[in-house]
PDB file of C-alpha atoms and ligand atoms in Angstrom:
ATOM      1  CA  MET R   1      25.655 -12.959  10.981  1.00 44.00           C
ATOM      2  CA  VAL R   2      26.308  -9.867   8.901  1.00 47.00           C
ATOM      3  CA  LYS R   3      29.705  -9.360  10.438  1.00 49.00           C
ATOM      4  CA  ASP R   4      30.900 -12.927   9.864  1.00 53.00           C
ATOM      5  CA  GLN R   5      32.417 -12.382   6.432  1.00 56.00           C
ATOM      6  CA  ALA R   6      34.231  -9.194   7.342  1.00 51.00           C
ATOM      7  CA  TYR R   7      35.301 -10.604  10.675  1.00 49.00           C
ATOM      8  CA  GLU R   8      36.729 -13.785   9.122  1.00 52.00           C
ATOM      9  CA  LEU R   9      38.585 -11.768   6.544  1.00 47.00           C
ATOM     10  CA  ARG R  10      40.034  -9.430   9.113  1.00 48.00           C
ATOM     11  CA  LYS R  11      40.952 -12.337  11.379  1.00 46.00           C
ATOM     12  CA  GLN R  12      42.842 -13.974   8.520  1.00 46.00           C
ATOM     13  CA  ILE R  13      44.710 -10.739   7.894  1.00 41.00           C
ATOM     14  CA  THR R  14      45.535  -9.789  11.483  1.00 44.00           C
ATOM     15  CA  GLN R  15      45.171 -13.067  13.399  1.00 46.00           C
ATOM     16  CA  GLU R  16      43.605 -10.984  16.175  1.00 49.00           C
ATOM     17  CA  GLU R  17      40.548 -11.770  18.245  1.00 48.00           C
ATOM     18  CA  PRO R  18      37.951  -9.017  17.957  1.00 48.00           C
ATOM     19  CA  SER R  19      37.517  -6.780  21.005  1.00 53.00           C
ATOM     20  CA  ALA R  20      34.155  -6.475  22.766  1.00 55.00           C
ATOM     21  CA  GLU R  21      33.742  -3.082  21.100  1.00 59.00           C
ATOM     22  CA  GLU R  22      34.186  -4.552  17.622  1.00 63.00           C
ATOM     23  CA  ASN R  23      31.501  -7.114  18.348  1.00 75.00           C
ATOM     24  CA  GLN R  24      28.900  -4.509  19.205  1.00 82.00           C
ATOM     25  CA  ALA R  25      25.600  -4.592  17.329  1.00 91.00           C
ATOM     26  CA  HIS R  26      25.178  -2.535  14.181  1.00 94.00           C
ATOM     27  CA  THR R  27      23.143   0.469  15.347  1.00 95.00           C
ATOM     28  CA  ILE R  28      20.531   2.283  13.278  1.00 96.00           C
ATOM     29  CA  ALA R  29      18.656   5.424  14.378  1.00 96.00           C
ATOM     30  CA  VAL R  30      15.306   6.006  12.661  1.00 96.00           C
ATOM     31  CA  PHE R  31      14.005   9.581  12.630  1.00 94.00           C
ATOM     32  CA  SER R  32      11.738  11.933  10.703  1.00 93.00           C
ATOM     33  CA  GLY R  33      11.331  15.680  10.374  1.00 91.00           C
ATOM     34  CA  LYS R  34       7.577  15.554  10.871  1.00 87.00           C
ATOM     35  CA  GLY R  35       5.377  13.314  13.033  1.00 90.00           C
ATOM     36  CA  GLY R  36       2.889  10.798  11.638  1.00 92.00           C
ATOM     37  CA  VAL R  37       4.859   9.849   8.508  1.00 96.00           C
ATOM     38  CA  GLY R  38       4.992   6.142   9.395  1.00 96.00           C
ATOM     39  CA  LYS R  39       8.404   6.113  11.107  1.00 96.00           C
ATOM     40  CA  SER R  40       7.461   3.730  13.950  1.00 95.00           C
ATOM     41  CA  SER R  41       5.497   1.433  11.665  1.00 97.00           C
ATOM     42  CA  PHE R  42       8.514   1.294   9.351  1.00 98.00           C
ATOM     43  CA  ALA R  43      11.050   0.761  12.176  1.00 97.00           C
ATOM     44  CA  LEU R  44       8.984  -2.064  13.681  1.00 97.00           C
ATOM     45  CA  ASN R  45       8.264  -3.982  10.465  1.00 98.00           C
ATOM     46  CA  PHE R  46      11.835  -3.473   9.215  1.00 98.00           C
ATOM     47  CA  SER R  47      13.055  -4.993  12.518  1.00 98.00           C
ATOM     48  CA  ILE R  48      10.642  -7.933  12.198  1.00 98.00           C
ATOM     49  CA  CYS R  49      11.829  -8.615   8.650  1.00 98.00           C
ATOM     50  CA  LEU R  50      15.469  -8.477   9.745  1.00 97.00           C
ATOM     51  CA  SER R  51      14.634 -10.988  12.507  1.00 97.00           C
ATOM     52  CA  LYS R  52      12.926 -13.213   9.931  1.00 97.00           C
ATOM     53  CA  GLN R  53      16.239 -13.217   8.071  1.00 96.00           C
ATOM     54  CA  GLY R  54      17.871 -14.810  11.116  1.00 95.00           C
ATOM     55  CA  LYS R  55      19.344 -11.630  12.574  1.00 96.00           C
ATOM     56  CA  LYS R  56      19.171 -10.979  16.291  1.00 97.00           C
ATOM     57  CA  VAL R  57      17.400  -7.646  16.553  1.00 97.00           C
ATOM     58  CA  LEU R  58      16.489  -5.303  19.398  1.00 97.00           C
ATOM     59  CA  ILE R  59      14.133  -2.407  18.677  1.00 97.00           C
ATOM     60  CA  PHE R  60      14.461   0.352  21.230  1.00 93.00           C
ATOM     61  CA  ASP R  61      11.682   2.918  21.481  1.00 91.00           C
ATOM     62  CA  LEU R  62      13.288   6.173  22.579  1.00 88.00           C
ATOM     63  CA  ASP R  63      10.209   8.324  22.074  1.00 80.00           C
ATOM     64  CA  ILE R  64       9.496   8.733  25.779  1.00 69.00           C
ATOM     65  CA  GLY R  65       5.926   9.781  26.488  1.00 65.00           C
ATOM     66  CA  MET R  66       4.924   9.434  22.810  1.00 73.00           C
ATOM     67  CA  GLY R  67       6.385   6.015  21.963  1.00 73.00           C
ATOM     68  CA  ASN R  68       4.033   3.593  20.270  1.00 87.00           C
ATOM     69  CA  ILE R  69       6.007   0.448  19.405  1.00 92.00           C
ATOM     70  CA  ASP R  70       4.183  -1.434  22.191  1.00 91.00           C
ATOM     71  CA  ILE R  71       0.818  -0.180  20.898  1.00 92.00           C
ATOM     72  CA  LEU R  72       1.673  -1.244  17.327  1.00 95.00           C
ATOM     73  CA  LEU R  73       2.619  -4.659  18.739  1.00 95.00           C
ATOM     74  CA  GLY R  74      -0.530  -4.901  20.893  1.00 94.00           C
ATOM     75  CA  MET R  75       1.675  -5.682  23.875  1.00 92.00           C
ATOM     76  CA  TYR R  76       1.654  -4.121  27.289  1.00 88.00           C
ATOM     77  CA  PRO R  77       5.124  -4.390  28.788  1.00 90.00           C
ATOM     78  CA  LYS R  78       5.452  -4.463  32.537  1.00 89.00           C
ATOM     79  CA  TYR R  79       8.632  -2.426  32.478  1.00 91.00           C
ATOM     80  CA  THR R  80       9.914   0.273  30.184  1.00 90.00           C
ATOM     81  CA  LEU R  81      13.026   2.380  29.701  1.00 89.00           C
ATOM     82  CA  SER R  82      11.519   4.978  32.037  1.00 85.00           C
ATOM     83  CA  SER R  83      10.972   2.396  34.755  1.00 86.00           C
ATOM     84  CA  MET R  84      14.497   1.028  34.267  1.00 90.00           C
ATOM     85  CA  LEU R  85      15.900   4.478  34.979  1.00 87.00           C
ATOM     86  CA  ASP R  86      13.454   5.309  37.780  1.00 85.00           C
ATOM     87  CA  GLU R  87      13.739   1.979  39.576  1.00 89.00           C
ATOM     88  CA  ARG R  88      17.299   1.054  38.620  1.00 91.00           C
ATOM     89  CA  LEU R  89      16.177  -2.151  36.939  1.00 94.00           C
ATOM     90  CA  GLU R  90      18.520  -4.319  34.910  1.00 95.00           C
ATOM     91  CA  ILE R  91      18.170  -3.951  31.138  1.00 96.00           C
ATOM     92  CA  GLU R  92      17.431  -7.686  30.846  1.00 94.00           C
ATOM     93  CA  ASP R  93      14.295  -7.069  32.965  1.00 93.00           C
ATOM     94  CA  ILE R  94      12.845  -4.558  30.533  1.00 95.00           C
ATOM     95  CA  ILE R  95      13.502  -6.455  27.291  1.00 96.00           C
ATOM     96  CA  GLU R  96      10.291  -8.016  25.971  1.00 95.00           C
ATOM     97  CA  GLN R  97       9.882 -10.637  23.264  1.00 95.00           C
ATOM     98  CA  GLY R  98       7.863  -9.621  20.223  1.00 94.00           C
ATOM     99  CA  PRO R  99       7.005 -11.637  17.106  1.00 94.00           C
ATOM    100  CA  SER R 100       9.637 -13.549  15.097  1.00 93.00           C
ATOM    101  CA  ASN R 101      12.122 -13.533  17.953  1.00 94.00           C
ATOM    102  CA  LEU R 102      12.290  -9.742  17.910  1.00 97.00           C
ATOM    103  CA  SER R 103      13.334  -8.148  21.217  1.00 97.00           C
ATOM    104  CA  TYR R 104      11.996  -4.750  22.113  1.00 95.00           C
ATOM    105  CA  ILE R 105      12.203  -2.113  24.786  1.00 95.00           C
ATOM    106  CA  ALA R 106       9.224   0.180  25.255  1.00 92.00           C
ATOM    107  CA  ALA R 107       9.811   3.847  25.963  1.00 87.00           C
ATOM    108  CA  GLY R 108       7.262   4.349  28.718  1.00 80.00           C
ATOM    109  CA  THR R 109       6.157   7.626  30.181  1.00 74.00           C
ATOM    110  CA  GLY R 110       7.420   9.798  32.969  1.00 64.00           C
ATOM    111  CA  LEU R 111      10.488  11.580  31.746  1.00 57.00           C
ATOM    112  CA  SER R 112       9.372  14.431  29.540  1.00 53.00           C
ATOM    113  CA  ASP R 113      12.769  14.316  27.894  1.00 56.00           C
ATOM    114  CA  PHE R 114      14.813  11.196  28.399  1.00 60.00           C
ATOM    115  CA  PHE R 115      17.970  12.821  27.125  1.00 56.00           C
ATOM    116  CA  HIS R 116      17.968  15.518  29.755  1.00 63.00           C
ATOM    117  CA  LEU R 117      19.101  12.938  32.214  1.00 61.00           C
ATOM    118  CA  ASN R 118      21.622  13.802  34.796  1.00 71.00           C
ATOM    119  CA  VAL R 119      25.101  12.352  34.347  1.00 77.00           C
ATOM    120  CA  GLU R 120      24.499   9.560  36.836  1.00 81.00           C
ATOM    121  CA  ARG R 121      21.313   8.370  35.090  1.00 82.00           C
ATOM    122  CA  PHE R 122      22.885   8.615  31.683  1.00 83.00           C
ATOM    123  CA  ASP R 123      25.905   6.593  32.869  1.00 86.00           C
ATOM    124  CA  TYR R 124      23.505   3.968  34.197  1.00 89.00           C
ATOM    125  CA  PHE R 125      21.708   3.898  30.830  1.00 89.00           C
ATOM    126  CA  LEU R 126      25.013   3.391  28.979  1.00 89.00           C
ATOM    127  CA  GLU R 127      26.211   0.780  31.455  1.00 90.00           C
ATOM    128  CA  GLN R 128      23.018  -1.211  30.905  1.00 93.00           C
ATOM    129  CA  LEU R 129      23.103  -0.776  27.129  1.00 92.00           C
ATOM    130  CA  GLU R 130      26.673  -2.028  27.084  1.00 90.00           C
ATOM    131  CA  LEU R 131      25.499  -5.255  28.732  1.00 91.00           C
ATOM    132  CA  VAL R 132      23.402  -6.173  25.705  1.00 92.00           C
ATOM    133  CA  ALA R 133      25.343  -4.455  22.910  1.00 90.00           C
ATOM    134  CA  ASN R 134      27.198  -7.658  22.059  1.00 90.00           C
ATOM    135  CA  THR R 135      24.091  -9.831  22.210  1.00 93.00           C
ATOM    136  CA  TYR R 136      22.436  -8.432  19.076  1.00 95.00           C
ATOM    137  CA  ASP R 137      23.316  -8.149  15.413  1.00 95.00           C
ATOM    138  CA  TYR R 138      21.204  -4.989  15.105  1.00 96.00           C
ATOM    139  CA  ILE R 139      19.871  -2.421  17.550  1.00 96.00           C
ATOM    140  CA  ILE R 140      17.277  -0.112  15.990  1.00 97.00           C
ATOM    141  CA  PHE R 141      16.468   3.130  17.831  1.00 95.00           C
ATOM    142  CA  ASP R 142      13.079   4.639  17.082  1.00 94.00           C
ATOM    143  CA  LEU R 143      13.446   8.352  17.854  1.00 91.00           C
ATOM    144  CA  GLY R 144      10.667  10.913  18.181  1.00 80.00           C
ATOM    145  CA  ALA R 145      10.042  13.319  15.301  1.00 79.00           C
ATOM    146  CA  GLY R 146      12.104  16.500  15.054  1.00 76.00           C
ATOM    147  CA  MET R 147      15.736  17.204  15.720  1.00 75.00           C
ATOM    148  CA  SER R 148      16.679  18.103  19.281  1.00 75.00           C
ATOM    149  CA  GLU R 149      20.279  18.306  20.476  1.00 74.00           C
ATOM    150  CA  GLU R 150      19.765  14.936  22.174  1.00 75.00           C
ATOM    151  CA  HIS R 151      18.395  13.279  19.033  1.00 81.00           C
ATOM    152  CA  MET R 152      21.466  14.505  17.224  1.00 83.00           C
ATOM    153  CA  ALA R 153      23.757  12.807  19.734  1.00 83.00           C
ATOM    154  CA  PHE R 154      21.983   9.466  19.226  1.00 86.00           C
ATOM    155  CA  ILE R 155      21.851   9.801  15.460  1.00 89.00           C
ATOM    156  CA  SER R 156      25.492  10.713  15.126  1.00 86.00           C
ATOM    157  CA  ALA R 157      26.610   7.960  17.495  1.00 90.00           C
ATOM    158  CA  ALA R 158      24.688   5.325  15.509  1.00 93.00           C
ATOM    159  CA  ASP R 159      26.449   3.495  12.675  1.00 93.00           C
ATOM    160  CA  GLU R 160      23.808   4.814  10.293  1.00 95.00           C
ATOM    161  CA  CYS R 161      20.441   6.481  10.293  1.00 95.00           C
ATOM    162  CA  PHE R 162      17.288   6.317   8.236  1.00 97.00           C
ATOM    163  CA  VAL R 163      15.158   9.398   7.685  1.00 96.00           C
ATOM    164  CA  VAL R 164      11.532   8.621   6.879  1.00 97.00           C
ATOM    165  CA  THR R 165       9.370  10.935   4.783  1.00 97.00           C
ATOM    166  CA  THR R 166       6.124  10.629   2.880  1.00 97.00           C
ATOM    167  CA  THR R 167       5.728  12.124  -0.603  1.00 97.00           C
ATOM    168  CA  GLU R 168       3.912  15.187   0.747  1.00 96.00           C
ATOM    169  CA  PRO R 169       5.780  18.485   0.279  1.00 95.00           C
ATOM    170  CA  THR R 170       5.452  19.365   3.994  1.00 95.00           C
ATOM    171  CA  SER R 171       7.014  16.060   4.993  1.00 96.00           C
ATOM    172  CA  ILE R 172       9.835  16.455   2.426  1.00 96.00           C
ATOM    173  CA  THR R 173      10.540  20.008   3.607  1.00 95.00           C
ATOM    174  CA  ASP R 174      10.670  18.884   7.233  1.00 95.00           C
ATOM    175  CA  ALA R 175      12.944  15.957   6.323  1.00 95.00           C
ATOM    176  CA  TYR R 176      15.257  18.419   4.550  1.00 96.00           C
ATOM    177  CA  ALA R 177      15.289  20.713   7.612  1.00 94.00           C
ATOM    178  CA  ALA R 178      16.196  17.762   9.876  1.00 93.00           C
ATOM    179  CA  ILE R 179      18.929  16.561   7.476  1.00 95.00           C
ATOM    180  CA  LYS R 180      20.322  20.084   7.168  1.00 95.00           C
ATOM    181  CA  HIS R 181      20.504  20.559  10.923  1.00 92.00           C
ATOM    182  CA  LEU R 182      22.208  17.205  11.284  1.00 91.00           C
ATOM    183  CA  VAL R 183      24.693  17.544   8.420  1.00 93.00           C
ATOM    184  CA  ILE R 184      25.774  21.040   9.502  1.00 92.00           C
ATOM    185  CA  GLU R 185      26.477  19.789  13.026  1.00 87.00           C
ATOM    186  CA  ARG R 186      27.798  16.330  12.106  1.00 87.00           C
ATOM    187  CA  PRO R 187      29.121  16.231   8.537  1.00 90.00           C
ATOM    188  CA  ASN R 188      30.223  12.579   8.822  1.00 89.00           C
ATOM    189  CA  VAL R 189      26.744  11.255   9.588  1.00 92.00           C
ATOM    190  CA  ASN R 190      25.571   8.363   7.403  1.00 93.00           C
ATOM    191  CA  ILE R 191      21.966   9.066   6.273  1.00 96.00           C
ATOM    192  CA  SER R 192      19.670   7.005   4.026  1.00 97.00           C
ATOM    193  CA  LEU R 193      16.215   8.075   2.897  1.00 98.00           C
ATOM    194  CA  MET R 194      13.098   5.906   3.208  1.00 98.00           C
ATOM    195  CA  VAL R 195      10.111   7.190   1.229  1.00 98.00           C
ATOM    196  CA  ASN R 196       6.803   6.016   2.685  1.00 98.00           C
ATOM    197  CA  ARG R 197       3.290   5.907   1.238  1.00 98.00           C
ATOM    198  CA  VAL R 198       4.276   6.127  -2.426  1.00 97.00           C
ATOM    199  CA  THR R 199       1.466   5.812  -4.963  1.00 96.00           C
ATOM    200  CA  GLY R 200       3.340   5.682  -8.278  1.00 88.00           C
ATOM    201  CA  SER R 201       6.224   3.614  -9.585  1.00 83.00           C
ATOM    202  CA  ASN R 202       8.776   6.427  -9.844  1.00 92.00           C
ATOM    203  CA  GLU R 203       7.466   8.632  -7.031  1.00 94.00           C
ATOM    204  CA  SER R 204      10.207   7.611  -4.604  1.00 95.00           C
ATOM    205  CA  ILE R 205      12.909   8.453  -7.160  1.00 96.00           C
ATOM    206  CA  LEU R 206      11.319  11.888  -7.695  1.00 96.00           C
ATOM    207  CA  VAL R 207      11.298  12.533  -3.930  1.00 97.00           C
ATOM    208  CA  TYR R 208      14.866  11.260  -3.583  1.00 97.00           C
ATOM    209  CA  ASN R 209      16.113  13.362  -6.539  1.00 97.00           C
ATOM    210  CA  ARG R 210      14.432  16.458  -5.167  1.00 95.00           C
ATOM    211  CA  LEU R 211      15.913  16.022  -1.697  1.00 96.00           C
ATOM    212  CA  GLN R 212      19.288  14.884  -2.991  1.00 96.00           C
ATOM    213  CA  ALA R 213      19.564  17.923  -5.281  1.00 96.00           C
ATOM    214  CA  ALA R 214      18.960  20.299  -2.352  1.00 96.00           C
ATOM    215  CA  VAL R 215      21.253  18.361  -0.029  1.00 96.00           C
ATOM    216  CA  ARG R 216      24.054  18.234  -2.626  1.00 96.00           C
ATOM    217  CA  ASN R 217      23.740  21.893  -3.712  1.00 95.00           C
ATOM    218  CA  PHE R 218      23.344  23.510  -0.317  1.00 95.00           C
ATOM    219  CA  LEU R 219      25.118  21.083   2.011  1.00 95.00           C
ATOM    220  CA  SER R 220      27.578  19.253  -0.299  1.00 95.00           C
ATOM    221  CA  TYR R 221      26.267  16.004   1.136  1.00 96.00           C
ATOM    222  CA  GLU R 222      25.357  12.737  -0.621  1.00 95.00           C
ATOM    223  CA  LEU R 223      22.140  11.215   0.665  1.00 97.00           C
ATOM    224  CA  LYS R 224      21.585   7.492   0.075  1.00 96.00           C
ATOM    225  CA  LEU R 225      18.244   5.933  -0.865  1.00 96.00           C
ATOM    226  CA  LEU R 226      17.249   3.006   1.332  1.00 97.00           C
ATOM    227  CA  GLY R 227      14.005   2.323  -0.531  1.00 97.00           C
ATOM    228  CA  SER R 228      10.297   3.024  -0.506  1.00 97.00           C
ATOM    229  CA  LEU R 229       7.027   1.523   0.688  1.00 98.00           C
ATOM    230  CA  PRO R 230       3.609   1.868  -0.928  1.00 97.00           C
ATOM    231  CA  ASP R 231       0.571   3.563   0.496  1.00 98.00           C
ATOM    232  CA  ASP R 232      -1.367   0.482   1.536  1.00 98.00           C
ATOM    233  CA  SER R 233      -4.611   0.252   3.494  1.00 97.00           C
ATOM    234  CA  SER R 234      -3.328  -2.941   5.143  1.00 97.00           C
ATOM    235  CA  VAL R 235      -0.998  -0.718   7.225  1.00 98.00           C
ATOM    236  CA  ILE R 236      -4.018   1.140   8.620  1.00 97.00           C
ATOM    237  CA  LYS R 237      -5.825  -2.162   9.250  1.00 98.00           C
ATOM    238  CA  ALA R 238      -2.749  -3.561  11.023  1.00 97.00           C
ATOM    239  CA  VAL R 239      -2.458  -0.460  13.236  1.00 97.00           C
ATOM    240  CA  LYS R 240      -6.137  -0.833  14.207  1.00 96.00           C
ATOM    241  CA  GLU R 241      -5.626  -4.527  14.975  1.00 96.00           C
ATOM    242  CA  GLN R 242      -2.432  -3.737  16.868  1.00 96.00           C
ATOM    243  CA  THR R 243      -0.531  -6.307  14.845  1.00 97.00           C
ATOM    244  CA  PRO R 244       2.521  -5.427  12.726  1.00 98.00           C
ATOM    245  CA  TYR R 245       1.496  -5.566   9.052  1.00 98.00           C
ATOM    246  CA  TYR R 246       4.232  -8.024   8.218  1.00 98.00           C
ATOM    247  CA  VAL R 247       2.832 -10.402  10.845  1.00 97.00           C
ATOM    248  CA  MET R 248      -0.804  -9.780   9.824  1.00 97.00           C
ATOM    249  CA  ASP R 249      -0.204 -10.578   6.147  1.00 97.00           C
ATOM    250  CA  ASN R 250       3.265 -11.119   4.735  1.00 96.00           C
ATOM    251  CA  ARG R 251       1.823 -11.237   1.185  1.00 97.00           C
ATOM    252  CA  SER R 252       0.314  -7.742   1.227  1.00 98.00           C
ATOM    253  CA  ARG R 253       1.881  -5.189  -1.113  1.00 97.00           C
ATOM    254  CA  VAL R 254       3.589  -3.302   1.688  1.00 98.00           C
ATOM    255  CA  SER R 255       4.921  -6.526   3.274  1.00 98.00           C
ATOM    256  CA  LYS R 256       6.387  -7.748  -0.010  1.00 98.00           C
ATOM    257  CA  MET R 257       8.056  -4.376  -0.571  1.00 97.00           C
ATOM    258  CA  MET R 258       9.402  -4.421   2.974  1.00 98.00           C
ATOM    259  CA  ALA R 259      10.826  -7.926   2.501  1.00 98.00           C
ATOM    260  CA  LYS R 260      12.569  -6.763  -0.682  1.00 97.00           C
ATOM    261  CA  LEU R 261      13.860  -3.611   1.003  1.00 98.00           C
ATOM    262  CA  VAL R 262      15.373  -5.698   3.825  1.00 98.00           C
ATOM    263  CA  LEU R 263      16.971  -8.195   1.418  1.00 97.00           C
ATOM    264  CA  ASP R 264      18.473  -5.336  -0.618  1.00 97.00           C
ATOM    265  CA  TYR R 265      19.701  -3.730   2.590  1.00 97.00           C
ATOM    266  CA  LEU R 266      21.369  -6.936   3.792  1.00 97.00           C
ATOM    267  CA  LYS R 267      22.990  -7.389   0.401  1.00 95.00           C
ATOM    268  CA  THR R 268      24.462  -3.888   0.661  1.00 92.00           C
ATOM    269  CA  MET R 269      25.622  -4.627   4.223  1.00 89.00           C
ATOM    270  CA  ASN R 270      27.371  -7.799   3.066  1.00 85.00           C
ATOM    271  CA  GLU R 271      29.074  -5.895   0.286  1.00 81.00           C
ATOM    272  CA  THR R 272      30.277  -3.134   2.629  1.00 74.00           C
ATOM    273  CA  PRO R 273      33.668  -3.925   4.154  1.00 61.00           C
ATOM    274  CA  GLN R 274      32.798  -3.553   7.841  1.00 58.00           C
ATOM    275  CA  PHE R 275      36.355  -4.020   9.030  1.00 44.00           C
ATOM    276  CA  GLU R 276      37.300  -0.635   7.612  1.00 44.00           C
ATOM    277  CA  SER R 277      35.367   1.049  10.379  1.00 46.00           C
ATOM    278  CA  HIS R 278      36.915  -0.972  13.179  1.00 44.00           C
ATOM    279  CA  ASN R 279      39.313   1.790  14.094  1.00 41.00           C
ATOM    280  CA  GLU R 280      36.428   4.122  14.747  1.00 51.00           C
ATOM    281  CA  LEU R 281      34.726   4.395  18.099  1.00 60.00           C
ATOM    282  CA  LYS R 282      31.598   2.289  18.305  1.00 81.00           C
ATOM    283  CA  PHE R 283      28.167   3.442  19.408  1.00 86.00           C
ATOM    284  CA  ILE R 284      28.479   3.453  23.194  1.00 85.00           C
ATOM    285  CA  SER R 285      31.907   5.124  23.259  1.00 86.00           C
ATOM    286  CA  LYS R 286      30.687   7.721  20.776  1.00 86.00           C
ATOM    287  CA  LEU R 287      27.551   8.425  22.789  1.00 83.00           C
ATOM    288  CA  LYS R 288      29.626   8.735  25.953  1.00 82.00           C
ATOM    289  CA  SER R 289      31.982  11.248  24.406  1.00 80.00           C
ATOM    290  CA  LEU R 290      29.144  13.244  22.817  1.00 76.00           C
ATOM    291  CA  PHE R 291      27.260  13.405  26.112  1.00 70.00           C
ATOM    292  CA  ASN R 292      30.395  14.282  28.109  1.00 67.00           C
ATOM    293  CA  ARG R 293      31.120  17.098  25.671  1.00 59.00           C
ATOM    294  CA  LYS R 294      27.587  18.358  26.260  1.00 56.00           C
ATOM    295  CA  VAL R 295      27.748  18.414  30.067  1.00 49.00           C
ATOM    296  CA  ASP R 296      31.316  19.842  30.254  1.00 47.00           C
TER     297      ASP R 296
HETATM  298  N1  ATP F 301       2.699   2.672   4.104  1.00 52.62           N
HETATM  299  C1  ATP F 301       1.581   3.150   4.658  1.00 52.62           C
HETATM  300  N2  ATP F 301       0.399   3.056   4.017  1.00 52.62           N
HETATM  301  C2  ATP F 301      -0.738   3.537   4.562  1.00 52.62           C
HETATM  302  N3  ATP F 301      -0.790   4.139   5.765  1.00 52.62           N
HETATM  303  C3  ATP F 301       0.346   4.268   6.460  1.00 52.62           C
HETATM  304  C4  ATP F 301       1.592   3.767   5.948  1.00 52.62           C
HETATM  305  N4  ATP F 301       2.559   4.036   6.881  1.00 52.62           N
HETATM  306  C5  ATP F 301       1.940   4.657   7.900  1.00 52.62           C
HETATM  307  N5  ATP F 301       0.615   4.801   7.661  1.00 52.62           N
HETATM  308  C6  ATP F 301      -0.384   5.459   8.528  1.00 52.62           C
HETATM  309  O1  ATP F 301       0.261   6.502   9.242  1.00 52.62           O
HETATM  310  C7  ATP F 301      -0.022   6.392  10.632  1.00 52.62           C
HETATM  311  C8  ATP F 301       1.149   6.880  11.441  1.00 52.62           C
HETATM  312  O2  ATP F 301       2.187   5.913  11.420  1.00 52.62           O
HETATM  313  P1  ATP F 301       3.284   5.869  12.569  1.00 52.62           P
HETATM  314  O3  ATP F 301       2.662   5.893  13.919  1.00 52.62           O
HETATM  315  O4  ATP F 301       4.207   4.774  12.231  1.00 52.62           O
HETATM  316  O5  ATP F 301       3.975   7.298  12.302  1.00 52.62           O
HETATM  317  P2  ATP F 301       5.143   8.006  13.071  1.00 52.62           P
HETATM  318  O6  ATP F 301       5.890   8.770  12.045  1.00 52.62           O
HETATM  319  O7  ATP F 301       5.931   7.041  13.880  1.00 52.62           O
HETATM  320  O8  ATP F 301       4.352   8.962  14.018  1.00 52.62           O
HETATM  321  P3  ATP F 301       4.887   9.681  15.364  1.00 52.62           P
HETATM  322  O9  ATP F 301       5.995  10.570  14.956  1.00 52.62           O
HETATM  323  O10 ATP F 301       3.650  10.442  15.797  1.00 52.62           O
HETATM  324  O11 ATP F 301       5.304   8.594  16.295  1.00 52.62           O
HETATM  325  C9  ATP F 301      -0.351   4.919  10.849  1.00 52.62           C
HETATM  326  O12 ATP F 301      -1.209   4.770  11.946  1.00 52.62           O
HETATM  327  C10 ATP F 301      -1.009   4.516   9.548  1.00 52.62           C
HETATM  328  O13 ATP F 301      -2.389   4.800   9.634  1.00 52.62           O
END
């Protein structure tokens, strides 16, 4: 497990057992400024690759009404997040098993905006999430495009977030607008950039430099670069076949790049001293306080 090293070190120093909160999964929110940039495809295949590395991963589709993780997987879940909230189901009942031991929760339809839940429904959501928060190493939230107030709460409660853009100017501009909105409201947010559909070797660096320059000059914020993925027709083929591209062919260009991106990411995670953040509130407590602030 990612946390093993840090946990062992901290245990040696403090001789304390970790609390349930400390053991919560590492949470990642994936968002984009513009729709159709490959955010869901990225979130799903990233999660599959993390699972392949022996991590216990839950991908949570929060794009109610527009979610497509189940479509990309070619699976038709009986229950979804919407049905859990409508029918008061247990979270265990709505978790499905995808490829490579990946767990996933489909968004479903019904609620036009999941986040405009009443307090009682939101409390039920958090109560259920808390039941599985210690079961996973990673929980990946796939958010809809754009930056609503509710998206911001999820993104800022997560341990980190990935913003996905293509190399197209419109996508970069929309990513900048989303980052700006977020950084102004939540200056401590931890954002990394993922550049999708690159066609040249240094294209991702050009996109990153362009965005980073604007973010640094106008927002005094340092954006990290998670990595990039190539424009690859095997992604389109995989979407048509409703099979994640990493499952369809793990030797395709995009799959190899994804595998490298995940290995680099895990290396960075191992090198980051996790115990330093143990004094901070973890995901569920943060989300609770952000939501409470909103309804007060
Ligand atoms: N690396 C890639 N190479 C080629 N095509 C890609 C790549 N990534 C995504 N696509 C294409 O872009 C389409 C949209 O991808 P996806 O559904 O993941 O986007 P999205 O950002 O999640 O969209 P939405 O915001 O509408 O949910 C895919 O169906 C696929 O055809």
